[in-house]
PDB file of C-alpha atoms in Angstrom:
ATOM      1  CA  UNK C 265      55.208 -41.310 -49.545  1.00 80.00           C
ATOM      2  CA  UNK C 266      57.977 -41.808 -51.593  1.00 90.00           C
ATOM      3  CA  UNK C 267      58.774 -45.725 -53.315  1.00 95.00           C
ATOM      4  CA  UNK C 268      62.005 -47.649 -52.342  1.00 96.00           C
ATOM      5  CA  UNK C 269      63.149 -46.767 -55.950  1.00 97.00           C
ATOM      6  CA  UNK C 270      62.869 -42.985 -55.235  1.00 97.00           C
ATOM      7  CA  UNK C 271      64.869 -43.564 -51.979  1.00 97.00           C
ATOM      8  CA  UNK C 272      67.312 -45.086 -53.760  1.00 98.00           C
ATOM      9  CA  UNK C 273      67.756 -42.278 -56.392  1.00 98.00           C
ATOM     10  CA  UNK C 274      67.931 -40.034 -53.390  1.00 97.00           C
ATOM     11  CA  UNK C 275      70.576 -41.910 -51.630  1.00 96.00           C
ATOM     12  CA  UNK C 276      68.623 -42.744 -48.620  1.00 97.00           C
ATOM     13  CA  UNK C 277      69.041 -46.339 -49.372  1.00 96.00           C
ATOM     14  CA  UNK C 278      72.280 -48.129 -50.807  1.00 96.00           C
ATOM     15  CA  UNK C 279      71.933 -48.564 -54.634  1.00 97.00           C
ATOM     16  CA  UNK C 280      75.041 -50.303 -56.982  1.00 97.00           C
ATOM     17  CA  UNK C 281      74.494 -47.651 -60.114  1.00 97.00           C
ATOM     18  CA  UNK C 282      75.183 -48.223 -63.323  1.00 98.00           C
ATOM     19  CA  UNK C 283      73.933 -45.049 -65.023  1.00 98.00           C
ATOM     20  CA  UNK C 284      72.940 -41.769 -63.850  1.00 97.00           C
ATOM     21  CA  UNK C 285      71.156 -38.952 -65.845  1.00 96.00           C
ATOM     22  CA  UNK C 286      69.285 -36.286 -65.182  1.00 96.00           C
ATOM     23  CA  UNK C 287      65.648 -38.155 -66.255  1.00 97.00           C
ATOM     24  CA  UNK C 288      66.796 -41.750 -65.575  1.00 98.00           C
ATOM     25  CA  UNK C 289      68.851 -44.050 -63.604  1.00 98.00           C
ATOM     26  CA  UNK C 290      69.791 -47.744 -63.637  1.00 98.00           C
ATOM     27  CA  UNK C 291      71.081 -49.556 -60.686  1.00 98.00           C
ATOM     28  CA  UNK C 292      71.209 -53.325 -59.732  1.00 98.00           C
ATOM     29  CA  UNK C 293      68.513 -55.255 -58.080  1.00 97.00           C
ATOM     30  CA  UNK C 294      69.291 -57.864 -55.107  1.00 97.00           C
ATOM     31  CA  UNK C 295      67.604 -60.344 -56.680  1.00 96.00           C
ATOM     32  CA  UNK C 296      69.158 -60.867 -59.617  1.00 98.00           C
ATOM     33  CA  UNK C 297      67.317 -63.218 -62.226  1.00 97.00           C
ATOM     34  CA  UNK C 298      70.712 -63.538 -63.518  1.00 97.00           C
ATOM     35  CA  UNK C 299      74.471 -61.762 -63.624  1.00 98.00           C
ATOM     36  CA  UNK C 300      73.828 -57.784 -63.591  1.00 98.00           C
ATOM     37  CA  UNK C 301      70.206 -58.089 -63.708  1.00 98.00           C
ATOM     38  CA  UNK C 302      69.336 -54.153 -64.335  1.00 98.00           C
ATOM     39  CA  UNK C 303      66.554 -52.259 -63.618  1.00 98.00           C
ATOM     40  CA  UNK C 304      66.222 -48.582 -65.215  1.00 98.00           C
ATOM     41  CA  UNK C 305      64.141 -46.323 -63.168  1.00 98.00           C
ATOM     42  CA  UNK C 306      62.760 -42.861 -64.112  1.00 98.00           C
ATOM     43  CA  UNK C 307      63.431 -40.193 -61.579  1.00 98.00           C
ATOM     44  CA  UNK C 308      60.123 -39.130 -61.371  1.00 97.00           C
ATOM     45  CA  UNK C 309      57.876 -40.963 -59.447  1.00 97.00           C
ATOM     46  CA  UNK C 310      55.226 -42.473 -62.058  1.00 97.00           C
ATOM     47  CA  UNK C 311      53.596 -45.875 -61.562  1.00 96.00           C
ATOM     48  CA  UNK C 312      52.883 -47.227 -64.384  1.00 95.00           C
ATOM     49  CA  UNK C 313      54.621 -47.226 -67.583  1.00 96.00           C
ATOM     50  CA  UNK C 314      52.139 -46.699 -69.775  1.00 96.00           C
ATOM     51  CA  UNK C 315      51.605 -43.082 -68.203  1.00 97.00           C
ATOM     52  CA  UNK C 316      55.533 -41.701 -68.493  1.00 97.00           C
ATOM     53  CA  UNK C 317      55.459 -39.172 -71.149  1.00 98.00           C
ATOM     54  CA  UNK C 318      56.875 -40.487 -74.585  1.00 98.00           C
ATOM     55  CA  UNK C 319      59.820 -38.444 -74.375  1.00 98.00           C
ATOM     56  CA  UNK C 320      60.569 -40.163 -70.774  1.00 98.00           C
ATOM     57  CA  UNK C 321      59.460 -43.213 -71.973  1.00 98.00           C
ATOM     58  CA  UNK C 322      61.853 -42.845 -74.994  1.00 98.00           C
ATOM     59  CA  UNK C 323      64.546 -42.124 -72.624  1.00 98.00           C
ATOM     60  CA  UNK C 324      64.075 -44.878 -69.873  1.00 98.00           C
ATOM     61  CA  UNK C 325      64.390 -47.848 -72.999  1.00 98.00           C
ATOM     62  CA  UNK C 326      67.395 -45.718 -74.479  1.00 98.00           C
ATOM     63  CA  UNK C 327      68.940 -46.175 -71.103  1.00 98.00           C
ATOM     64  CA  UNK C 328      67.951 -49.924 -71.294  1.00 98.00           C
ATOM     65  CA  UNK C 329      68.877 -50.328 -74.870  1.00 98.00           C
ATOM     66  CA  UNK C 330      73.007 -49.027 -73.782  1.00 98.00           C
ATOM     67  CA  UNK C 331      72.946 -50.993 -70.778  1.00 98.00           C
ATOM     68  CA  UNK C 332      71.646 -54.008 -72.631  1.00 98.00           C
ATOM     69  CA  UNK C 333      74.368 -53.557 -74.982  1.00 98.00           C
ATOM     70  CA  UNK C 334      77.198 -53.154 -71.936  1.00 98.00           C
ATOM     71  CA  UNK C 335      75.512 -56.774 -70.579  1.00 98.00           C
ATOM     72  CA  UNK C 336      76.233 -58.350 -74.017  1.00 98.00           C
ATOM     73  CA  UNK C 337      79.807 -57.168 -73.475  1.00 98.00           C
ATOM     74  CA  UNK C 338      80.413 -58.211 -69.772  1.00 98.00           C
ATOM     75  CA  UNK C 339      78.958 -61.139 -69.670  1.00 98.00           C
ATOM     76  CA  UNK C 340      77.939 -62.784 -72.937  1.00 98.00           C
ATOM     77  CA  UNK C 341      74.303 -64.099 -72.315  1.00 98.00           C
ATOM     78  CA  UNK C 342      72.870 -65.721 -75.317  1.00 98.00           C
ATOM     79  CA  UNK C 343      70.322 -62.705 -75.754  1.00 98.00           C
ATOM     80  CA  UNK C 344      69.277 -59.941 -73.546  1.00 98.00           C
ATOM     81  CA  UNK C 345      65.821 -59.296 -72.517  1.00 97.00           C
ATOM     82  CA  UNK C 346      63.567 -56.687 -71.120  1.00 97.00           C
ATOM     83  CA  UNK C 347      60.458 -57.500 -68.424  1.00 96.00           C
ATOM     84  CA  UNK C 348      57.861 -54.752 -67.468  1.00 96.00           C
ATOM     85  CA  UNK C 349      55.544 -56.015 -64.866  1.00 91.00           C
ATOM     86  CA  UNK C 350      55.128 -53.123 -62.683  1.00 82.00           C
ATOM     87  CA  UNK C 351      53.847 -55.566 -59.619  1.00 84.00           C
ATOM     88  CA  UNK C 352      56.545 -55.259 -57.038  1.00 85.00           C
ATOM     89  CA  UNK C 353      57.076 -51.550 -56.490  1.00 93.00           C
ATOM     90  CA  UNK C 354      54.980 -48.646 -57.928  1.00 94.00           C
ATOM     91  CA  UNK C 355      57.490 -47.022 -59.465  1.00 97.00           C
ATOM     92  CA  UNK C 356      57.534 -47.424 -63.309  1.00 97.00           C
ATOM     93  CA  UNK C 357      61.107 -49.250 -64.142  1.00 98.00           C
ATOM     94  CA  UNK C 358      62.669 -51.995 -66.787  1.00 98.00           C
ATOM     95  CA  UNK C 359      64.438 -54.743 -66.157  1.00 98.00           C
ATOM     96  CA  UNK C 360      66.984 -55.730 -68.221  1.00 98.00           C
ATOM     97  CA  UNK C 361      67.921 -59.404 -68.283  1.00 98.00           C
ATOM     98  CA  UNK C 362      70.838 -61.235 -69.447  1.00 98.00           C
ATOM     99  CA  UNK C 363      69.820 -64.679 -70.230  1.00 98.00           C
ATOM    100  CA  UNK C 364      70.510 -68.272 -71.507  1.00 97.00           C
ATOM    101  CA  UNK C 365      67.289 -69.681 -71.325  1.00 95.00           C
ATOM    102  CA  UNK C 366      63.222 -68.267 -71.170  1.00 94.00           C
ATOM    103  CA  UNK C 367      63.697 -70.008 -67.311  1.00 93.00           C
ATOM    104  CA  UNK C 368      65.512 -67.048 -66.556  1.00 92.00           C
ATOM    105  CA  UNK C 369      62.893 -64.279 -67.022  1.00 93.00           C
ATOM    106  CA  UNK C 370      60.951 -65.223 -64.367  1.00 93.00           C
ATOM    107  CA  UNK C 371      60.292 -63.674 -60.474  1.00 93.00           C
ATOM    108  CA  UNK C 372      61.112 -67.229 -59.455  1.00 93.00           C
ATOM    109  CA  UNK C 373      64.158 -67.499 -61.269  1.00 91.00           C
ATOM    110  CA  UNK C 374      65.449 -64.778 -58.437  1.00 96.00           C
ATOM    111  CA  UNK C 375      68.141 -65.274 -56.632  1.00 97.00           C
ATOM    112  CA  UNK C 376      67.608 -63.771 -53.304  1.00 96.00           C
ATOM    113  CA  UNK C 377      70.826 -64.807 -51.489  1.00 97.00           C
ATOM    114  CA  UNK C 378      72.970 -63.157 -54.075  1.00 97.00           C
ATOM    115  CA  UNK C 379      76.229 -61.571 -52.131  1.00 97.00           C
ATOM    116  CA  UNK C 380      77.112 -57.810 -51.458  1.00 97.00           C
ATOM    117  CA  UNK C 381      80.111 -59.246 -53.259  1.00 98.00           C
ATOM    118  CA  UNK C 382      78.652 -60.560 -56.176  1.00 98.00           C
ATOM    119  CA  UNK C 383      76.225 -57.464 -56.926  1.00 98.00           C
ATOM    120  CA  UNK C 384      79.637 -55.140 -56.793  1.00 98.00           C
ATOM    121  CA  UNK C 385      81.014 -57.124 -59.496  1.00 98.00           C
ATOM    122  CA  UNK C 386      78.226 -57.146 -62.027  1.00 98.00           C
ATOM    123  CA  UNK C 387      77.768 -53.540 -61.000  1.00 98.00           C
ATOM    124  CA  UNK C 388      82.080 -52.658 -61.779  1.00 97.00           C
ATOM    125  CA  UNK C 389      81.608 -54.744 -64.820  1.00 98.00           C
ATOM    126  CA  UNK C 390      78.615 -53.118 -66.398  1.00 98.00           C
ATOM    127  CA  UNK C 391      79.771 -49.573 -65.669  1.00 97.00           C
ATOM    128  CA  UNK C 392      83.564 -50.765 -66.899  1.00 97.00           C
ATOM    129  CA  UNK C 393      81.482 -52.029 -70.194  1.00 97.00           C
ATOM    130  CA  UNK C 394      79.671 -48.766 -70.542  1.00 97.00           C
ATOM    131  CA  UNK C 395      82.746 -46.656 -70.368  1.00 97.00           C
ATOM    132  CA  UNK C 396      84.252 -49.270 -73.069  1.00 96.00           C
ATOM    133  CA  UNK C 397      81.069 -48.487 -75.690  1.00 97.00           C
ATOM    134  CA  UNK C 398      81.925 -44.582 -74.988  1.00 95.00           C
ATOM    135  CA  UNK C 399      78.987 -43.715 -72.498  1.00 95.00           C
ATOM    136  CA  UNK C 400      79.556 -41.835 -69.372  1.00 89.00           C
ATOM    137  CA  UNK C 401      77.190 -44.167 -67.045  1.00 78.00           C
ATOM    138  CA  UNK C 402      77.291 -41.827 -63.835  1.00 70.00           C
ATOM    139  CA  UNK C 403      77.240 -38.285 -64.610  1.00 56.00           C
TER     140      UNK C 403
END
C-alpha cells in the first residue's frame, strides 16, 4: 500500500512543491513547526533513512541543503535546522526547519490550523527564493 507521501508525489493528494527531481521531492507540510516548514521526500518508497542508498541519501540532504538555503533567504530565521524522526509516516523524508528558538523543533511546536492561505505563501516564497539562488525547483 502506498504512504501518504507517495500519494502525494503521484498527485493523488494535493501537495504545495517546492522542488521536483527525478530521485527527490520537497513539498510543504500542514503542520508547519514554523514559516515553510519543508519536508524532502525520496521518490522511492523506503522507510527508514538509514536504508536509502548513499547516493539517494546524498541526494535527499542536497535537496535539503538548497532549500535550507532558499528558507534563509525568504524568511530570515536565526538558523535553519534539519529533524529525522521517521515516526509519523513510513516514508523516509527530512524536515527542514526555519527557526528562532530550539522550542521550534518540536512535534508540539506544530501548528495544525495553519491556512490553505498561509501554506501557498511559504510555498511561492521558497520556490521564488530557489529560482533567485539559480535552481530550477520544479522540473
Amino acid at each position: 500500500m502506498p504512504t501518504i507521501f507517495t500519494r502525494i508525489i503521484q498527485g493523488e493528494l494535493p501537495g504545495r512543491f517546492v522542488w521536483r527531481d527525478d530521485d527527490v521531492v520537497a513539498f510543504l507540510t500542514i503542520e508547519p513547526f514554523s514559516t515553510g516548514h519543508t519536508l524532502v521526500v525520496p521518490r522511492a518508497e523506503i522507510d527508514h533513512w538509514i536504508d536509502m542508498p548513499a547516493e539517494l541519501n546524498a541526494r535527499v540532504f542536497e535537496v535539503a541543503r538548497v532549500v535550507g538555503q532558499a528558507m534563509q533567504r525568504a524568511f530570515s530565521p536565526t538558523r535553519v535546522g534539519l529533524l529525522i524522526a521517521g515516526e509519523e509516516v513510513p516514508h523516509a523524508h527530512v524536515h527542514v526547519i526555519g527557526f528562532d528558538s530550539i522550542a521550534q523543533l518540536s512535534f508540539a511546536a506544530a501548528d495544525r490550523n495553519a491556512t490553505a492561505e498561509q501554506l501557498d505563501a511559504a510555498a511561492d516564497a521558497l520556490r521564488h527564493a530557489l529560482v533567485e539562488l539559480g535552481h530550477d525547483p520544479a522540473h
